[in-house]
Amino acid sequence: KNEVEQSPQNLTAQEGEFITINCSYSVGISALHWLQQHPGGGIVSLFMLSSGKKKHGRLIATINIQEKHSSLHITASHPRDSAVYICAVAPNTGTASKLTFGTGTRLQVTL
Amino acid sequence: ETGVTQSPTHLIKTRGQQVTLRCSSQSGHNTVSWYQQALGQGPQFIFQYYREEENGRGNFPPRFSGLQFPNYSSELNVNALELDDSALYLCASRRDPNTEAFFGQGTRLTVV
């Protein structure tokens, strides 16, 4: 079993829909990252959070440390949101950059 | 635009050769980490450099090595390339080890 599990693996939505991507992890963490990866490879950091909730534009990320679970929400989705969304956790001991990544959720938003 | 630049963007090498990949971090970011992402998989942590010294390493053999320079640039060197080294290599820089990471666009390495 992977230390970081994401669901769903693939998601297709129509423009305007509300989207939720889930991430569960099994290890103690100091922080959780939500990342966006477009075709071609580059990764953009969306959120880094260790508790509660963060919001940036149409994106909202929440984390429940006790339940070892985080969600990424996209409101009013748009075709430009189409990408792979990756959850990654930083360990609570050792090197903070030693992120463990989920395998990603591939989101396709259609018109 | 993350302010982190990697070069080259694409590279083809032959098995057994050596390769150097470069990363230019944001000014003031004294922590850089490197990741390998095989096709269809999530990235895997290779190592981290903090103030020009390696201070964390993943499950990669010694033929993967790195350098970090005072001008916030860094290198990933891979010796004796193997076919399985074909992957996207990503670097990420941070102001310090516990802050948000900024990723580069990656270098896609193909070993033939």
Short mmCIF file of C-alpha atoms in Angstrom, two decimals:
data_model
loop_
_atom_site.label_atom_id
_atom_site.label_comp_id
_atom_site.label_asym_id
_atom_site.label_seq_id
_atom_site.Cartn_x
_atom_site.Cartn_y
_atom_site.Cartn_z
CA LYS A 1 0.00 0.00 0.00
CA ASN A 2 1.38 3.40 -0.97
CA GLU A 3 2.00 5.90 1.81
CA VAL A 4 0.06 8.51 -0.17
CA GLU A 5 -3.14 7.55 -1.94
CA GLN A 6 -5.15 9.83 -4.19
CA SER A 7 -8.65 9.47 -5.53
CA PRO A 8 -9.95 9.48 -8.10
CA GLN A 9 -7.14 8.59 -10.48
CA ASN A 10 -8.97 10.14 -13.40
CA LEU A 11 -11.71 12.72 -13.41
CA THR A 12 -13.69 14.28 -16.22
CA ALA A 13 -15.88 17.29 -15.50
CA GLN A 14 -17.84 19.83 -17.44
CA GLU A 15 -16.95 23.49 -17.29
CA GLY A 16 -18.44 25.09 -14.21
CA GLU A 17 -18.59 21.96 -12.09
CA PHE A 18 -17.30 21.79 -8.52
CA ILE A 19 -14.42 19.32 -8.27
CA THR A 20 -12.97 17.49 -5.30
CA ILE A 21 -9.74 15.50 -5.27
CA ASN A 22 -8.86 13.48 -2.19
CA CYS A 23 -5.55 12.51 -0.63
CA SER A 24 -5.00 10.08 2.24
CA TYR A 25 -1.66 9.34 3.83
CA SER A 26 -0.42 6.87 6.38
CA VAL A 27 2.68 8.52 7.86
CA GLY A 28 3.31 11.40 10.24
CA ILE A 29 3.82 14.60 8.33
CA SER A 30 5.05 18.14 8.86
CA ALA A 31 3.25 19.50 5.80
CA LEU A 32 1.21 18.46 2.79
CA HIS A 33 1.63 19.92 -0.67
CA TRP A 34 -0.82 20.13 -3.52
CA LEU A 35 0.89 20.42 -6.88
CA GLN A 36 -0.31 20.90 -10.44
CA GLN A 37 1.49 19.32 -13.39
CA HIS A 38 0.65 20.18 -16.97
CA PRO A 39 1.60 18.10 -20.03
CA GLY A 40 5.26 18.75 -20.69
CA GLY A 41 6.13 18.23 -17.08
CA GLY A 42 6.54 21.45 -15.14
CA ILE A 43 5.13 21.39 -11.63
CA VAL A 44 3.47 24.35 -9.94
CA SER A 45 3.02 24.42 -6.20
CA LEU A 46 -0.59 25.25 -5.36
CA PHE A 47 -0.65 24.91 -1.59
CA MET A 48 1.53 23.92 1.31
CA LEU A 49 -0.48 23.34 4.45
CA SER A 50 -0.10 21.73 7.84
CA SER A 51 -3.51 22.46 9.32
CA GLY A 52 -6.92 23.86 8.51
CA LYS A 53 -7.75 25.37 5.17
CA LYS A 54 -6.22 27.60 2.52
CA LYS A 55 -7.87 29.37 -0.39
CA HIS A 56 -6.41 30.88 -3.52
CA GLY A 57 -8.80 32.08 -6.17
CA ARG A 58 -11.02 29.18 -7.17
CA LEU A 59 -8.87 26.65 -5.35
CA ILE A 60 -9.42 25.52 -1.77
CA ALA A 61 -7.31 23.00 0.14
CA THR A 62 -8.21 21.46 3.47
CA ILE A 63 -6.41 19.07 5.74
CA ASN A 64 -7.49 16.96 8.71
CA ILE A 65 -4.38 15.89 10.55
CA GLN A 66 -6.20 13.47 12.86
CA GLU A 67 -7.80 11.64 9.95
CA LYS A 68 -4.66 11.92 7.77
CA HIS A 69 -6.71 13.26 4.90
CA SER A 70 -6.65 16.29 2.64
CA SER A 71 -8.91 17.53 -0.12
CA LEU A 72 -8.37 19.91 -3.01
CA HIS A 73 -11.48 21.64 -4.30
CA ILE A 74 -11.86 23.56 -7.54
CA THR A 75 -14.91 25.78 -7.82
CA ALA A 76 -16.36 26.79 -11.21
CA SER A 77 -13.95 24.54 -13.09
CA HIS A 78 -12.55 25.66 -16.43
CA PRO A 79 -10.82 23.80 -19.27
CA ARG A 80 -7.53 25.49 -18.30
CA ASP A 81 -7.73 23.58 -15.00
CA SER A 82 -7.08 20.39 -16.97
CA ALA A 83 -3.88 18.94 -15.54
CA VAL A 84 -2.56 16.29 -13.19
CA TYR A 85 -2.97 17.20 -9.53
CA ILE A 86 -0.48 15.65 -7.17
CA CYS A 87 -0.55 15.39 -3.41
CA ALA A 88 2.81 15.12 -1.64
CA VAL A 89 3.65 14.87 2.04
CA ALA A 90 6.73 16.04 3.88
CA PRO A 91 7.89 13.83 6.76
CA ASN A 92 7.76 15.05 10.33
CA THR A 93 11.31 13.84 10.86
CA GLY A 94 14.38 14.17 8.70
CA THR A 95 14.55 16.06 5.44
CA ALA A 96 11.52 18.23 4.65
CA SER A 97 12.23 17.96 0.93
CA LYS A 98 12.01 14.17 1.05
CA LEU A 99 8.48 14.40 -0.22
CA THR A 100 6.43 11.30 -0.80
CA PHE A 101 4.17 11.82 -3.77
CA GLY A 102 0.84 10.36 -4.71
CA THR A 103 0.44 9.07 -8.25
CA GLY A 104 -1.73 12.01 -9.19
CA THR A 105 -5.28 12.69 -10.32
CA ARG A 106 -5.69 13.43 -14.00
CA LEU A 107 -8.40 16.07 -14.43
CA GLN A 108 -10.01 16.86 -17.78
CA VAL A 109 -12.47 19.74 -17.88
CA THR A 110 -14.56 19.94 -21.03
CA LEU A 111 -16.67 22.72 -22.47
CA GLU B 1 6.48 31.51 -13.60
CA THR B 2 8.21 29.97 -10.58
CA GLY B 3 11.60 31.64 -10.96
CA VAL B 4 13.28 28.25 -11.16
CA THR B 5 14.92 27.43 -14.49
CA GLN B 6 16.24 24.07 -15.62
CA SER B 7 18.47 23.27 -18.56
CA PRO B 8 18.44 21.63 -20.95
CA THR B 9 14.73 20.93 -21.42
CA HIS B 10 15.34 17.73 -23.33
CA LEU B 11 18.39 15.49 -23.64
CA ILE B 12 19.24 12.19 -25.28
CA LYS B 13 22.24 10.20 -24.04
CA THR B 14 23.65 6.76 -24.67
CA ARG B 15 23.83 4.05 -22.04
CA GLY B 16 27.09 4.30 -20.09
CA GLN B 17 27.54 8.02 -20.67
CA GLN B 18 27.51 10.73 -18.03
CA VAL B 19 25.08 13.65 -17.87
CA THR B 20 24.89 16.97 -16.02
CA LEU B 21 21.57 18.70 -15.50
CA ARG B 22 21.37 22.27 -14.28
CA CYS B 23 18.97 24.24 -12.12
CA SER B 24 18.91 27.95 -11.43
CA SER B 25 17.03 28.74 -8.24
CA GLN B 26 15.37 31.91 -7.03
CA SER B 27 17.73 34.37 -5.41
CA GLY B 28 17.88 33.78 -1.68
CA HIS B 29 16.75 30.17 -1.92
CA ASN B 30 19.47 28.21 -0.16
CA THR B 31 17.76 24.82 -0.38
CA VAL B 32 17.44 22.82 -3.58
CA SER B 33 16.10 19.32 -4.03
CA TRP B 34 16.07 17.03 -7.04
CA TYR B 35 13.41 14.51 -8.04
CA GLN B 36 13.13 11.81 -10.69
CA GLN B 37 9.76 11.20 -12.32
CA ALA B 38 9.45 8.11 -14.48
CA LEU B 39 6.69 8.09 -17.07
CA GLY B 40 3.28 7.64 -15.50
CA GLN B 41 4.58 7.77 -11.95
CA GLY B 42 4.92 10.32 -9.20
CA PRO B 43 8.27 11.99 -8.57
CA GLN B 44 10.84 10.27 -6.36
CA PHE B 45 13.16 12.25 -4.07
CA ILE B 46 16.83 12.00 -5.11
CA PHE B 47 18.58 14.38 -2.68
CA GLN B 48 18.54 17.81 -1.11
CA TYR B 49 21.29 20.41 -0.85
CA TYR B 50 21.29 23.07 1.82
CA ARG B 51 23.95 25.77 1.80
CA GLU B 52 26.06 23.78 -0.65
CA GLU B 53 26.05 20.52 1.29
CA GLU B 54 23.96 17.41 0.74
CA ASN B 55 21.72 16.95 3.78
CA GLY B 56 19.22 14.32 2.72
CA ARG B 57 19.11 11.53 0.18
CA GLY B 58 16.55 9.13 -1.21
CA ASN B 59 17.06 5.58 -2.46
CA PHE B 60 19.37 6.41 -5.33
CA PRO B 61 22.86 4.95 -5.93
CA PRO B 62 26.07 6.99 -5.57
CA ARG B 63 26.29 7.48 -9.34
CA PHE B 64 23.67 10.17 -8.75
CA SER B 65 25.53 13.15 -7.30
CA GLY B 66 25.02 16.85 -7.05
CA LEU B 67 26.50 20.24 -6.43
CA GLN B 68 25.07 23.51 -5.20
CA PHE B 69 26.82 26.82 -5.84
CA PRO B 70 26.80 30.14 -3.96
CA ASN B 71 24.95 31.81 -6.85
CA TYR B 72 21.83 29.66 -6.15
CA SER B 73 22.46 27.34 -9.07
CA SER B 74 22.88 23.60 -8.76
CA GLU B 75 23.71 20.51 -10.77
CA LEU B 76 22.59 16.91 -10.86
CA ASN B 77 25.21 14.53 -12.25
CA VAL B 78 24.47 10.98 -13.26
CA ASN B 79 27.31 8.63 -14.19
CA ALA B 80 27.16 5.34 -16.08
CA LEU B 81 23.68 6.01 -17.43
CA GLU B 82 21.25 3.13 -17.57
CA LEU B 83 18.12 2.81 -19.66
CA ASP B 84 15.98 3.07 -16.51
CA ASP B 85 17.41 6.52 -15.85
CA SER B 86 15.14 7.80 -18.62
CA ALA B 87 12.78 10.15 -16.82
CA LEU B 88 11.80 13.73 -16.13
CA TYR B 89 14.19 15.31 -13.64
CA LEU B 90 12.78 18.11 -11.53
CA CYS B 91 14.49 20.52 -9.22
CA ALA B 92 12.76 22.53 -6.54
CA SER B 93 14.12 25.43 -4.55
CA ARG B 94 13.10 26.85 -1.19
CA ARG B 95 14.09 29.80 0.91
CA ASP B 96 14.89 27.32 3.65
CA PRO B 97 14.15 23.61 4.13
CA ASN B 98 10.70 24.05 5.70
CA THR B 99 9.12 26.56 3.34
CA GLU B 100 7.15 26.23 0.12
CA ALA B 101 8.94 24.58 -2.79
CA PHE B 102 9.13 26.16 -6.23
CA PHE B 103 9.62 23.68 -9.05
CA GLY B 104 11.34 24.05 -12.38
CA GLN B 105 9.91 22.84 -15.68
CA GLY B 106 12.09 19.76 -15.63
CA THR B 107 14.63 18.14 -17.92
CA ARG B 108 13.42 15.15 -19.87
CA LEU B 109 16.30 12.68 -20.18
CA THR B 110 16.14 9.79 -22.60
CA VAL B 111 18.81 7.10 -22.40
CA VAL B 112 19.12 4.90 -25.48
#
